[in-house]
Coordinates of C-alpha atoms and ligand atoms in Angstrom, one line a residue:
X1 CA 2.9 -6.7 34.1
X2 CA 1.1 -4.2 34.1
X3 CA 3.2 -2.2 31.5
X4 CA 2.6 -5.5 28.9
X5 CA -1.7 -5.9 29.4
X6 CA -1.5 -1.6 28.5
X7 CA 0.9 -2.2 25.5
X8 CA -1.2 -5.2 24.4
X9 CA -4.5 -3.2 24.8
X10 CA -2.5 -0.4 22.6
X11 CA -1.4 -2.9 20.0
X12 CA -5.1 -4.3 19.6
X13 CA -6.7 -0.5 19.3
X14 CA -4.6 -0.7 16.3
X15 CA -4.9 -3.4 14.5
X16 CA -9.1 -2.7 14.6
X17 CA -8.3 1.3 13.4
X18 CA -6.3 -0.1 11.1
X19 CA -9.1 -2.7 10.1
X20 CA -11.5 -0.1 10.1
X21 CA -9.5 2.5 8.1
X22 CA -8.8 -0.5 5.8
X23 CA -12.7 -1.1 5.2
X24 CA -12.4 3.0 3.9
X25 CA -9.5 2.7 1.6
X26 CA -11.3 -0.4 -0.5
X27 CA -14.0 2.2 -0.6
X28 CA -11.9 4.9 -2.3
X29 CA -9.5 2.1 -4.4
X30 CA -13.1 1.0 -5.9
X31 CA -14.6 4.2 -6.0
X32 CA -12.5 7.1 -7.1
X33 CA -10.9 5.4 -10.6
X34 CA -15.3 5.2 -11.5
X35 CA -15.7 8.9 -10.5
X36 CA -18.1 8.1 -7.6
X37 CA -18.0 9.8 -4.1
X38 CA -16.4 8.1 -1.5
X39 CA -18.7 9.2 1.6
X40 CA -22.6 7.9 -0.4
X41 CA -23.9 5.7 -1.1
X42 CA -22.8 3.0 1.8
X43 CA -21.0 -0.2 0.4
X44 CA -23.6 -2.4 -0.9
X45 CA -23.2 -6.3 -2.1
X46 CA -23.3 -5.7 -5.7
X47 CA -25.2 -8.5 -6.8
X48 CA -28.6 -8.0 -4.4
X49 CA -28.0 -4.5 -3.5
X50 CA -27.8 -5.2 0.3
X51 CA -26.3 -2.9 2.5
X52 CA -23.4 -4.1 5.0
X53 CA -25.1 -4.8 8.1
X54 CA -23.7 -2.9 11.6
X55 CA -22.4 -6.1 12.8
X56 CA -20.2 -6.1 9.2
X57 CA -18.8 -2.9 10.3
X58 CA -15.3 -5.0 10.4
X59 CA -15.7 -6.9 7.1
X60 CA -12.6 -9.2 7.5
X61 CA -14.3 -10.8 9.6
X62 CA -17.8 -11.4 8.4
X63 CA -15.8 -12.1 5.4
X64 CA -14.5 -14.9 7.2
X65 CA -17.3 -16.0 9.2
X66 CA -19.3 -16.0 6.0
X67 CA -16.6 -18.0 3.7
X68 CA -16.4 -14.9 1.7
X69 CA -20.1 -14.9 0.0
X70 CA -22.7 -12.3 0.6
X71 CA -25.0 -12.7 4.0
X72 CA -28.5 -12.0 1.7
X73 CA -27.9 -13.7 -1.4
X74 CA -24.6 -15.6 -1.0
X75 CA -22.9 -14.4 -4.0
X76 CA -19.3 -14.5 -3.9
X77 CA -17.4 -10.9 -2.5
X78 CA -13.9 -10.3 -4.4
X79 CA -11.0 -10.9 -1.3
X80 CA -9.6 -7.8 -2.8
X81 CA -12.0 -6.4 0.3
X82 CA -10.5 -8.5 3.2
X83 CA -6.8 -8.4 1.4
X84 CA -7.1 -4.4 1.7
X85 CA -8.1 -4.2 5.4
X86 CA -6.1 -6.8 6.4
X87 CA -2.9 -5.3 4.9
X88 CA -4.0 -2.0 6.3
X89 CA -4.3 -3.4 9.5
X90 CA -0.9 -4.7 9.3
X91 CA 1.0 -1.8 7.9
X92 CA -0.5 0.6 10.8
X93 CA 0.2 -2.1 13.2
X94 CA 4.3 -1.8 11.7
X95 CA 4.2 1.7 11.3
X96 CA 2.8 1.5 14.8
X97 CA 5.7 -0.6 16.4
X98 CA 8.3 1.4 14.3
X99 CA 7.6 4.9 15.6
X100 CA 4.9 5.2 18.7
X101 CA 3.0 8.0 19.4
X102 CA 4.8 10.6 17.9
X103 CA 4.6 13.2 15.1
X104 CA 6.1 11.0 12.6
X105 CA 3.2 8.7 13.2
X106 CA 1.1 10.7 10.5
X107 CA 3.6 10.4 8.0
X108 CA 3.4 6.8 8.7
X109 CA 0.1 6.2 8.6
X110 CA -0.5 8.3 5.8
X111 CA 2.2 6.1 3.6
X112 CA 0.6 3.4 4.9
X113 CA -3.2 4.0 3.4
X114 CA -1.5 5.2 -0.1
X115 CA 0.6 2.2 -0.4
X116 CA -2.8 0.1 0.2
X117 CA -5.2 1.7 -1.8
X118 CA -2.7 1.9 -4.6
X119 CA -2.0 -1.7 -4.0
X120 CA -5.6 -2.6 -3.8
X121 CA -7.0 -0.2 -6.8
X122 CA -3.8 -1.2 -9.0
X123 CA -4.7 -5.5 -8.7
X124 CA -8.4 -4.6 -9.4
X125 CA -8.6 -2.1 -12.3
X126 CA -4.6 -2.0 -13.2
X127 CA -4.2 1.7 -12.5
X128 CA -3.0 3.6 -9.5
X129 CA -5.6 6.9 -9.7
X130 CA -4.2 10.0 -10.2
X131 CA -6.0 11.6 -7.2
X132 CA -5.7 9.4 -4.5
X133 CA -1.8 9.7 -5.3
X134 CA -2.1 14.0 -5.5
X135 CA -4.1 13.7 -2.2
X136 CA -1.9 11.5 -0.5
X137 CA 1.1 13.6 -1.9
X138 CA -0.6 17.0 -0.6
X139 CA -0.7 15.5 2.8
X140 CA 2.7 13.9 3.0
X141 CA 4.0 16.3 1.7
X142 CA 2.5 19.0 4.6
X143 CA 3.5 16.4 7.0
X144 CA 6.9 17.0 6.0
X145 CA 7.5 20.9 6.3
X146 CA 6.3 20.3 10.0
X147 CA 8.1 17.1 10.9
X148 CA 11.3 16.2 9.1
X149 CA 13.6 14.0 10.6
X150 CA 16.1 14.9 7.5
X151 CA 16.8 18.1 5.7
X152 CA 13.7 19.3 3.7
X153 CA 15.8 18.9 0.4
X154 CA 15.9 15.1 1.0
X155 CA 12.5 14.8 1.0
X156 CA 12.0 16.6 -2.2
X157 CA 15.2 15.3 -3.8
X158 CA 13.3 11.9 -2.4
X159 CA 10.1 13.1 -4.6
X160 CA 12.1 13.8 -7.7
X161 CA 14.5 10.3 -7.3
X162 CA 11.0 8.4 -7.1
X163 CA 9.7 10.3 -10.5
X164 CA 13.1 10.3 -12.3
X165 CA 14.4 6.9 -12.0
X166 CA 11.0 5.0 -12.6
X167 CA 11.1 7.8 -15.9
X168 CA 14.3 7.2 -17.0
X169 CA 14.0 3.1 -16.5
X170 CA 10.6 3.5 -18.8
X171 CA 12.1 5.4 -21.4
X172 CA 15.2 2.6 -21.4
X173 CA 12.3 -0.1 -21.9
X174 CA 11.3 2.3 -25.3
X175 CA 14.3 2.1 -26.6
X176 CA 15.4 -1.4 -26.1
X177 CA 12.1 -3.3 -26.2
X178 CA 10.2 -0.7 -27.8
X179 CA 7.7 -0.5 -25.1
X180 CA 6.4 0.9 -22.4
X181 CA 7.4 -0.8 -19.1
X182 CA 6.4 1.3 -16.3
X183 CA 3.0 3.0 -16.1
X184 CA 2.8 6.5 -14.9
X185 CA 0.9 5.6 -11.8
X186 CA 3.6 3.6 -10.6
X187 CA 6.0 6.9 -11.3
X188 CA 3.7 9.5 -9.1
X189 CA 3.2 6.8 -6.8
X190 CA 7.0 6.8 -5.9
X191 CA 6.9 10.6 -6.2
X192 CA 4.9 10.6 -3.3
X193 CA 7.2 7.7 -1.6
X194 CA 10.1 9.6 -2.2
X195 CA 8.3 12.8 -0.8
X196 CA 7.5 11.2 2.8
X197 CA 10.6 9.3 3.0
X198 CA 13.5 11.3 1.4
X199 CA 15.9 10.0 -1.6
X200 CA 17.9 7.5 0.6
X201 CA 14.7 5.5 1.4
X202 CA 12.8 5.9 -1.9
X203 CA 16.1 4.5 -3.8
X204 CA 16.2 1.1 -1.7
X205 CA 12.1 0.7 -2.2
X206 CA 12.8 0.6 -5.9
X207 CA 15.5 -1.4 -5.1
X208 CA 13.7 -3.8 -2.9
X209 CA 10.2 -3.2 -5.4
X210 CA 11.9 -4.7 -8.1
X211 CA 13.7 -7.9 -6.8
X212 CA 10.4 -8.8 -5.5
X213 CA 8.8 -8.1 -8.8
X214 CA 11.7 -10.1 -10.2
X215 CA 10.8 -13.2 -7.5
X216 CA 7.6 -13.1 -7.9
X217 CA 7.1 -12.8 -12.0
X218 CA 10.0 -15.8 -11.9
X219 CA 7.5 -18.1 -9.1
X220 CA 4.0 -17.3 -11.1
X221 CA 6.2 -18.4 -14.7
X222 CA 7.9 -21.4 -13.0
X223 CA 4.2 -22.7 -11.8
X224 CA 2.3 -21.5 -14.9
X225 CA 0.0 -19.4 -13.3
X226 CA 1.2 -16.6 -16.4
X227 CA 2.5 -16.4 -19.4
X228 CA 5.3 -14.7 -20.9
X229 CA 3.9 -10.8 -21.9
X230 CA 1.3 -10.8 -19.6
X231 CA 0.5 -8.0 -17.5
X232 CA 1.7 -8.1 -14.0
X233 CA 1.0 -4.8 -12.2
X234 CA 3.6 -3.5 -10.4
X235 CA 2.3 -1.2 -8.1
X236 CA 1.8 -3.7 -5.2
X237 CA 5.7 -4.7 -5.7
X238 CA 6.9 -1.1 -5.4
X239 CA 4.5 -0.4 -1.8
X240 CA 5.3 -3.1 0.0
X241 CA 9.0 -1.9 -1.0
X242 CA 8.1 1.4 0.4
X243 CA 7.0 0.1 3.2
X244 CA 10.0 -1.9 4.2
X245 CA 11.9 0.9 3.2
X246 CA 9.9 3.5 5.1
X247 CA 10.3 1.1 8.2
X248 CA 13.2 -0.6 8.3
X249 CA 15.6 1.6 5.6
X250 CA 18.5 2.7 8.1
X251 CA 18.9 -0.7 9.1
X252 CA 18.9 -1.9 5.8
X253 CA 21.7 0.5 4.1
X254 CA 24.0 0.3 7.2
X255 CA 23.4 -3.6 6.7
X256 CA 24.4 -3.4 3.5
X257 CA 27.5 -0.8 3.9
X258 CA 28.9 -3.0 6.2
X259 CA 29.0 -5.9 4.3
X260 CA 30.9 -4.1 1.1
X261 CA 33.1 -1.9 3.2
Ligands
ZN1 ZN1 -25.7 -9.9 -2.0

């Protein structure tokens, strides 16, 4: 009994860190692709000007409270905001469940605020910036000579599977439908994936990326919510595949060896 109320407790401080966190990463998904600094000024509603107020230190929820408009002059705020801490929230929460309070736990959460901000920054200004994906890289990558479950060459084998295959599948798109079908964002942005989770895991994330870019390109066609040609960024399809990899990959390969052998 006692045991549950402390894990539940536990499970709560996490899911407002991750909130919190969350609230940041917007910050630098909005702010680093305009070349601003991510520490001043304060987010501000950018209709009136008006700062967020103490009690919207959690936005999610005044964004809820508030029906997603502004508290000054009611102008509408994107739900990019409340998507990016909410996913946050979750992911660390996952992460959370997946690996306690271990080492591995800043790898985790480290992934986890890449794969949001790149998600975030790549559905508001289609690009996934170069520097949030070097700084991320640095860390993960520092994380690993410490604490690496697997060989070290995984992990960079893991960096240059990531690159290589999203490279080679773009180059395939230039020379059957002359052009380009992966951006280079998406490419670093598995570089990284591949450096904090080895080759194995990086593989089934492009794997599991692109059937649920397949799904989901197929469901907005089918109810006409785009047309043929139209963008559809693909950065958000390849992190919550790194995600599910990062978490759940072992599971998932020996799932699927077992059913072919
Ligand atoms: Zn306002």
């Amino acid at each position: 009994m006692e045991q549950g109320l402390a894990g539940w407790v536990d499970d709560a401080a996490v899911l407002v860190w991750g909130l919190v966190l969350g609230s940041f990463l917007n910050v630098v998904a909005y702010r680093v692709p305009r070349g601003l600094s991510v520490v001043w000024p304060p987010s501000a509603c950018p209709h009136c000007g008006g700062r967020l107020a103490s009690r919207d230190l959690i936005p999610l929820f005044s964004f809820l409270w508030l029906r997603g408009r502004c508290r000054r002059c009611r102008a509408p705020i994107s739900p990019l905001y409340p998507l990016g801490e909410a996913l946050t929230a979750l992911a660390f929460w996952l992460v959370w469940r997946r690996v306690g309070l271990s080492p591995e736990l800043a790898v985790g959460w480290g992934l986890a605020s890449l794969l949001v901000t790149a998600t975030v920054a790549d559905l508001r200004d289609r690009l996934i910036p170069n520097r949030v994906v070097a700084t991320a890289a640095a860390f993960l990558g520092g994380c690993r000579l410490i604490v690496h479950p697997l060989p070290l060459e995984a992990y960079v084998w893991g960096a240059v599977a990531g690159f290589g295959t999203l490279y080679a599948l773009n180059g395939l798109s230039l020379l059957v439908f002359r052009q380009e079908g992966i951006g280079g964002g998406d490419m670093k942005l598995m570089a990284a994936v591949g450096l904090a989770a080895g080759w194995q895991a990086v593989l089934l994330a492009l794997a599991v990326g692109s059937l649920l870019g397949g799904a989901v390109a197929v469901l907005l066609l089918v109810t006409g919510k785009v047309r043929r040609r139209q963008y559809l960024p693909f950065g958000p399809m390849l992190a919550a595949g790194s995600l599910i990899a990062y978490l759940w990959g072992d599971r998932l390969i020996g799932w699927y060896l077992g059913w072919y052998m």
